[in-house]
XYZ file of C-alpha atoms in Angstrom:
489
model
C 21.236 10.438 45.523
C 21.272 9.384 49.278
C 25.403 9.520 49.130
C 25.105 13.198 46.855
C 22.966 14.168 50.265
C 25.368 13.469 52.363
C 28.359 14.890 50.877
C 26.412 18.590 50.564
C 25.193 17.947 53.876
C 28.442 17.765 54.690
C 29.741 20.425 52.942
C 27.713 22.702 54.481
C 28.274 21.978 58.005
C 32.446 22.424 56.563
C 31.395 26.055 55.565
C 28.837 27.016 57.784
C 27.375 29.754 55.724
C 24.533 31.857 57.173
C 20.707 31.142 55.068
C 19.731 33.476 52.591
C 17.749 36.557 53.560
C 14.380 37.814 51.872
C 13.759 40.460 50.271
C 10.514 41.436 49.480
C 9.320 43.244 45.667
C 13.288 42.708 44.421
C 12.161 41.703 41.333
C 9.341 44.232 40.657
C 9.560 46.070 36.289
C 13.177 48.031 37.540
C 14.812 48.721 33.852
C 18.769 49.724 34.141
C 19.181 53.319 33.230
C 20.298 53.687 29.488
C 22.254 56.328 28.557
C 25.747 57.600 27.576
C 28.266 59.502 29.612
C 30.930 62.632 28.833
C 33.802 60.993 30.314
C 35.480 63.347 32.477
C 39.423 63.353 33.959
C 40.153 63.632 37.253
C 43.358 64.345 37.761
C 43.621 63.797 41.806
C 43.048 60.869 40.563
C 45.142 60.375 37.721
C 48.551 61.758 39.275
C 47.614 58.616 41.871
C 47.705 56.706 39.028
C 50.725 57.974 37.129
C 52.969 57.870 39.977
C 53.113 54.242 40.152
C 53.920 54.039 36.595
C 56.985 51.234 36.185
C 56.949 50.918 40.255
C 55.215 46.998 39.119
C 58.739 46.136 36.865
C 60.828 47.989 39.120
C 59.568 46.345 41.587
C 59.475 42.615 40.374
C 63.379 42.889 38.942
C 64.174 43.747 42.271
C 62.608 40.474 43.732
C 64.912 39.237 40.802
C 67.949 40.105 42.421
C 67.527 39.320 45.077
C 66.972 36.078 45.032
C 69.914 36.154 43.225
C 72.520 34.014 45.774
C 75.593 37.208 45.060
C 72.595 39.811 45.346
C 73.120 40.600 41.065
C 72.181 40.058 37.724
C 73.371 40.038 34.201
C 71.666 42.006 31.820
C 71.461 39.672 30.299
C 69.588 37.581 32.472
C 67.615 40.588 32.886
C 66.506 41.090 29.018
C 65.535 36.579 29.021
C 63.325 37.548 31.047
C 61.719 41.352 29.951
C 58.515 39.761 29.141
C 58.273 38.035 32.461
C 59.177 41.538 34.959
C 56.693 42.959 32.347
C 59.398 45.731 31.782
C 58.634 48.454 29.620
C 61.467 48.804 27.194
C 65.401 47.570 27.238
C 66.901 46.491 30.426
C 69.683 48.374 30.096
C 67.993 51.712 29.641
C 65.098 50.877 32.388
C 68.337 50.114 34.777
C 69.828 53.212 34.268
C 66.911 55.075 34.375
C 66.665 53.915 38.268
C 69.934 54.445 38.878
C 68.743 55.710 43.116
C 67.666 51.872 42.720
C 69.985 49.780 40.246
C 73.652 50.063 40.271
C 75.874 48.983 37.476
C 78.956 47.237 38.209
C 81.507 45.065 35.854
C 82.701 42.213 38.088
C 86.446 41.419 38.090
C 85.956 37.721 36.944
C 83.092 37.964 35.194
C 83.179 36.073 31.275
C 84.100 38.813 29.041
C 83.220 41.720 31.375
C 79.976 40.905 30.741
C 77.524 44.069 32.888
C 75.674 43.664 36.547
C 72.796 45.034 37.806
C 72.534 45.214 42.122
C 70.498 47.047 44.014
C 71.882 49.669 45.556
C 72.824 50.875 49.672
C 68.423 52.705 49.937
C 66.452 49.731 48.063
C 68.320 47.651 50.017
C 66.613 49.703 52.920
C 63.292 49.812 51.768
C 63.534 46.340 50.588
C 64.806 45.697 54.242
C 60.760 46.909 56.359
C 59.465 45.520 53.225
C 60.889 42.088 54.334
C 60.022 43.002 57.895
C 56.457 43.151 56.999
C 55.814 40.549 55.265
C 57.017 38.704 58.249
C 55.265 40.173 60.762
C 52.107 38.313 62.196
C 49.970 40.778 61.731
C 50.205 41.541 57.944
C 49.878 37.488 57.208
C 47.142 37.909 58.639
C 45.551 40.636 57.173
C 46.598 39.002 53.718
C 44.531 35.585 54.938
C 41.689 38.151 55.503
C 42.166 39.586 51.866
C 41.547 36.248 50.842
C 38.908 34.752 52.810
C 36.786 37.666 51.496
C 37.161 36.645 48.210
C 36.871 32.694 48.489
C 33.811 34.064 50.468
C 32.334 36.295 47.720
C 32.785 33.839 44.460
C 29.230 31.388 44.874
C 31.630 27.698 44.706
C 34.038 29.148 46.737
C 36.965 29.481 45.013
C 39.361 30.985 43.352
C 41.623 29.417 40.694
C 45.696 30.139 41.413
C 46.197 32.041 38.533
C 43.470 34.348 38.932
C 44.877 34.991 42.271
C 48.283 36.014 40.309
C 46.863 39.043 38.163
C 46.036 40.166 41.970
C 48.544 39.386 43.497
C 49.880 43.386 43.385
C 47.137 44.691 44.453
C 46.159 42.272 46.868
C 50.344 43.159 48.609
C 51.255 39.648 48.337
C 54.589 38.972 48.872
C 56.280 36.604 46.163
C 56.079 33.369 47.750
C 52.800 33.870 49.855
C 51.919 30.501 47.972
C 54.607 29.272 51.112
C 54.680 32.058 53.276
C 51.259 32.308 54.226
C 48.947 29.967 52.283
C 49.958 26.807 54.372
C 49.859 29.072 58.009
C 45.696 29.718 57.808
C 44.537 25.655 56.964
C 41.592 26.248 59.024
C 40.244 29.911 56.308
C 41.855 28.428 53.081
C 43.990 25.404 50.835
C 45.556 24.585 47.926
C 43.736 22.145 45.626
C 44.097 20.693 42.244
C 41.006 20.500 40.598
C 42.231 19.956 36.397
C 38.222 20.828 35.677
C 38.633 23.655 37.377
C 41.921 25.044 35.134
C 41.122 28.520 34.380
C 42.497 30.330 30.824
C 45.655 28.081 31.706
C 47.254 25.077 32.338
C 47.160 25.241 36.254
C 44.874 23.611 37.589
C 45.621 24.147 41.080
C 42.815 26.295 43.178
C 42.456 28.484 46.206
C 39.914 26.294 47.998
C 37.652 27.897 51.468
C 37.662 25.611 54.498
C 35.862 27.317 56.923
C 32.740 30.183 56.010
C 33.510 33.071 58.671
C 30.723 35.167 59.534
C 33.276 37.403 60.926
C 34.872 38.760 57.867
C 31.697 37.971 55.875
C 30.196 42.210 56.792
C 31.184 44.249 53.603
C 32.339 47.663 54.224
C 28.220 49.564 53.331
C 27.021 47.106 56.448
C 29.564 48.197 58.555
C 28.572 51.869 57.622
C 25.013 50.383 57.885
C 25.517 49.063 61.550
C 26.916 53.031 63.020
C 24.415 54.441 61.746
C 21.803 53.017 61.867
C 19.429 52.743 58.887
C 20.445 51.856 54.990
C 22.796 54.024 54.658
C 23.927 55.420 50.112
C 27.179 54.363 47.907
C 29.140 57.391 48.348
C 28.738 59.338 45.288
C 31.076 61.407 44.373
C 31.653 63.420 40.411
C 34.567 64.928 39.735
C 34.962 68.200 38.183
C 32.868 69.898 35.071
C 30.369 66.520 35.291
C 27.242 66.653 33.775
C 24.375 64.674 34.581
C 21.088 65.390 32.779
C 17.894 65.235 34.806
C 16.642 61.450 34.005
C 20.087 60.249 34.916
C 20.141 61.856 38.866
C 16.485 61.088 38.674
C 17.560 57.150 38.500
C 20.277 57.147 40.544
C 18.174 58.662 43.310
C 15.428 55.627 43.284
C 18.823 53.673 42.650
C 19.779 54.274 45.490
C 16.686 53.853 47.893
C 16.651 50.128 46.514
C 17.366 47.569 49.157
C 21.225 46.593 49.863
C 22.140 43.269 49.544
C 24.862 42.056 51.112
C 27.857 40.692 48.531
C 28.442 37.872 50.785
C 24.798 36.642 49.376
C 24.544 34.462 46.521
C 21.834 37.022 44.310
C 20.781 34.513 41.967
C 17.292 34.893 42.783
C 18.087 38.235 41.246
C 16.588 39.394 38.202
C 20.686 40.206 36.094
C 17.561 42.604 34.144
C 16.440 44.598 37.184
C 18.266 47.323 38.715
C 18.213 45.127 41.851
C 20.911 42.875 40.376
C 22.610 46.143 39.435
C 22.379 47.312 43.074
C 24.216 43.903 44.079
C 27.131 43.993 41.703
C 28.147 47.155 42.761
C 28.552 46.058 45.706
C 30.337 43.193 45.048
C 32.641 45.384 43.313
C 32.687 48.063 45.904
C 33.676 44.674 48.680
C 36.492 44.126 46.160
C 38.053 47.232 46.031
C 38.033 47.445 49.443
C 39.904 44.521 50.223
C 42.505 45.007 47.644
C 45.469 47.399 49.571
C 45.583 50.634 47.348
C 41.895 50.561 46.365
C 42.564 50.990 42.992
C 43.960 47.754 40.376
C 43.467 47.298 35.772
C 40.471 47.324 34.553
C 41.451 43.244 33.053
C 42.245 42.324 37.170
C 38.353 42.801 37.345
C 36.834 41.128 34.308
C 39.052 37.931 35.208
C 37.967 37.402 37.996
C 34.050 38.642 37.433
C 34.124 36.510 33.787
C 35.230 34.112 36.828
C 32.388 34.918 39.027
C 30.043 34.256 36.047
C 30.167 38.654 36.099
C 31.434 39.913 32.962
C 29.243 41.917 31.345
C 27.374 43.330 34.610
C 30.917 43.630 35.483
C 31.441 45.965 32.660
C 28.526 47.626 32.557
C 28.361 48.773 36.451
C 31.661 50.286 35.888
C 30.145 52.222 32.999
C 26.797 53.375 34.716
C 28.572 54.920 37.942
C 31.072 56.965 37.192
C 30.490 58.664 40.895
C 31.416 55.844 42.379
C 33.910 53.607 40.132
C 36.549 56.249 38.248
C 37.951 54.752 35.017
C 41.699 56.155 34.163
C 43.927 55.324 31.078
C 46.621 56.566 32.061
C 50.595 54.428 32.347
C 48.921 53.100 29.029
C 46.118 50.597 30.512
C 42.632 51.089 32.166
C 42.878 51.246 35.985
C 39.322 51.040 37.933
C 39.631 53.232 40.900
C 37.463 53.159 43.655
C 36.671 57.956 44.547
C 35.704 56.615 48.409
C 39.071 56.157 48.936
C 41.094 58.508 47.425
C 40.600 62.490 49.041
C 42.533 64.964 46.618
C 43.580 62.140 45.475
C 45.444 60.100 47.908
C 44.681 57.158 49.755
C 42.024 58.025 52.716
C 43.362 55.631 54.899
C 47.070 55.659 55.436
C 48.695 52.027 55.203
C 52.017 50.624 56.107
C 52.271 48.251 52.722
C 51.149 51.736 51.016
C 53.987 54.142 52.597
C 56.245 51.945 51.515
C 55.291 51.227 48.136
C 56.336 55.688 48.208
C 59.177 55.144 49.899
C 60.457 53.277 45.694
C 58.154 55.828 43.754
C 60.239 58.573 46.431
C 63.604 56.733 44.895
C 63.021 56.307 41.641
C 62.343 60.270 41.461
C 65.051 61.504 43.091
C 67.868 62.105 40.688
C 72.118 60.799 42.715
C 74.262 63.996 40.840
C 77.773 63.611 40.907
C 78.546 66.014 43.806
C 76.758 63.032 45.846
C 73.968 64.988 46.323
C 70.411 64.282 46.101
C 67.117 65.774 44.152
C 64.121 65.333 44.278
C 61.942 64.519 41.151
C 58.624 64.734 40.229
C 57.659 62.349 36.967
C 60.394 63.247 36.095
C 61.313 66.705 36.176
C 64.188 68.751 39.050
C 61.668 69.736 41.994
C 62.013 74.173 41.106
C 61.998 74.571 45.259
C 65.421 72.773 45.643
C 67.019 73.197 42.325
C 70.418 75.661 42.581
C 71.286 79.132 41.092
C 74.167 76.411 39.300
C 71.579 74.848 37.173
C 69.426 78.056 36.074
C 72.539 79.804 35.061
C 73.480 76.073 32.964
C 70.079 75.719 31.606
C 68.896 72.746 32.877
C 66.102 74.354 35.032
C 64.073 76.368 33.217
C 63.131 79.717 35.338
C 59.230 79.553 36.235
C 57.498 82.217 34.468
C 53.552 83.536 36.238
C 52.090 83.578 32.319
C 48.823 85.636 33.697
C 50.851 88.339 34.530
C 53.005 88.775 31.876
C 49.463 89.080 29.210
C 47.622 90.367 32.214
C 51.233 93.497 31.130
C 51.062 93.205 27.387
C 46.832 93.517 27.095
C 48.073 97.023 29.177
C 50.688 97.499 26.931
C 49.076 97.141 23.806
C 46.108 99.258 24.874
C 48.726 102.551 25.534
C 50.449 101.676 21.985
C 46.841 101.539 20.413
C 45.841 104.529 22.162
C 49.085 106.859 22.190
C 50.949 105.263 18.863
C 53.266 108.007 19.011
C 54.029 108.336 22.888
C 54.882 104.739 23.128
C 57.548 104.967 19.875
C 59.094 108.317 20.685
C 59.186 106.520 25.073
C 60.990 103.094 23.000
C 63.629 105.890 21.060
C 64.931 107.418 24.790
C 65.268 103.640 25.987
C 68.001 103.725 22.561
C 64.556 100.285 21.190
C 65.205 100.663 17.440
C 61.926 101.713 15.192
C 63.009 98.555 13.244
C 60.575 95.046 14.703
C 62.612 93.044 13.138
C 65.968 93.893 14.379
C 64.661 94.128 18.003
C 63.047 90.825 17.668
C 67.012 89.735 16.653
C 68.756 91.788 19.980
C 66.145 90.233 21.956
C 66.671 86.359 20.353
C 70.921 86.812 20.558
C 70.661 88.147 24.030
C 68.128 86.325 26.678
C 68.932 87.878 29.309
C 68.991 92.105 27.867
C 65.509 91.209 26.148
C 64.054 89.341 29.586
C 65.596 92.832 31.638
C 63.819 95.158 28.787
C 60.502 93.308 28.358
C 59.745 93.728 32.062
C 61.182 97.518 31.617
C 58.782 97.420 28.578
C 55.801 96.886 30.379
C 56.296 98.958 34.269
C 56.872 101.862 32.213
C 54.266 101.988 29.889
C 52.020 101.421 33.276
C 53.531 104.775 35.356
C 52.425 106.414 31.172
C 49.209 105.421 30.952
C 48.686 106.530 34.878
C 50.149 109.266 34.532
C 48.207 110.028 30.659
C 44.580 109.476 33.326
C 45.450 112.253 35.341
C 46.426 114.420 32.812
C 42.941 114.011 31.330
C 41.262 114.675 34.142
C 43.838 117.603 35.704
C 43.573 118.889 32.103
C 47.658 119.498 32.830
C 49.189 119.943 29.708
C 50.429 115.874 28.992
C 54.281 117.314 27.178
C 54.889 118.526 30.499
C 53.934 115.437 32.341
C 55.856 113.836 30.696
C 59.294 115.492 30.674
C 58.794 116.123 34.545
C 58.421 112.525 34.489
C 61.395 112.652 32.439
C 63.478 114.135 34.623
């Protein structure tokens, strides 16, 4: 018994955890809001998720190629690593889909002329900037701070490396962080092996907190509260078209007024079914998403971490009950949790050098290298209409821009005139060489698209003029036939 007390005492001194704050009236009878919401899509946040489609497997393949001494790789090796790279389809199709990133070639000395791939000069240039960022002391310290914050949020101040691997992409970790970052911060954390801590796989290594940091154990909400001088509410913004009933609005207003409990504090004293506990869980999710560089991650990643923290079910409930704080996007074949506060008009509210590099990769992915050597920007696989040339338009590779609203408006005006003056409309069509037979007219327009479009536009504007003249005739009581003859002249 004495030995156990000594161990606990030394552990407490090593981590230097602050005493738990006491809150009054936190366990009064309040129940969580029970209701359902109609999912409303947010186009801006969906775009923020969708624009990174295929980026993760592309970066993984890029890193695999870079690790090779020859800086190239046979397609057969890529095929063998398809699952670990998370390639969405056949490797050969994937590399050919992005010719601005991967270059396919046949090495002279290769057996049976097996195709190889290497990175293009543009991709190597971005990768060079990425490696410089990873090697900078400032960025390494940012990585260490993110990992330290996650460890302090964890109740036992340990997180399995398997969970870190799930969050590796969104934490902005280099592929060699275990050897390039962790050993440089021995006062922050260390990797230890604990067989009893193996989580969902055979890897029993965990990242353990070495020393608690009072400076870093301050949440984003607490920093904002300190600036404002009072307890602030969680920023809430709903998608356009979201319908909020009065009961939820009333509950949310009362929920926002509850005391804020820091995610770095042990909230075991809160009842799991209370609004206070829900507010603390929201604070934990809010802080975790702020720790992540893109302010978003796959829902499964949060649930895996929540499972380790013992908060999985409460994480799921908080994500569903607070659509104004967290947005769930179903783009790119998975559910992604986006922190609404972190985005403004579909883009990150605060720029970060790491995300700027990813944007450069996305820009390169959406660049098509044409035969004449010129690059054409594309957005999600579509050629940018502003930069398409006349040759593309003539050959049919780019569809002309159409103003559908104007066409519909003109079509309605034409239809109204035909209904009021059927004989005159028919006469005008005949004068311009149009046939009375509708079927033959449709066939002729289909046989010559350019001529049909010209005649169609001519019809619309001519009939508008006739319609205006007919109104003038009715007002001035002048014979319509006379005016029409003048118009024809």
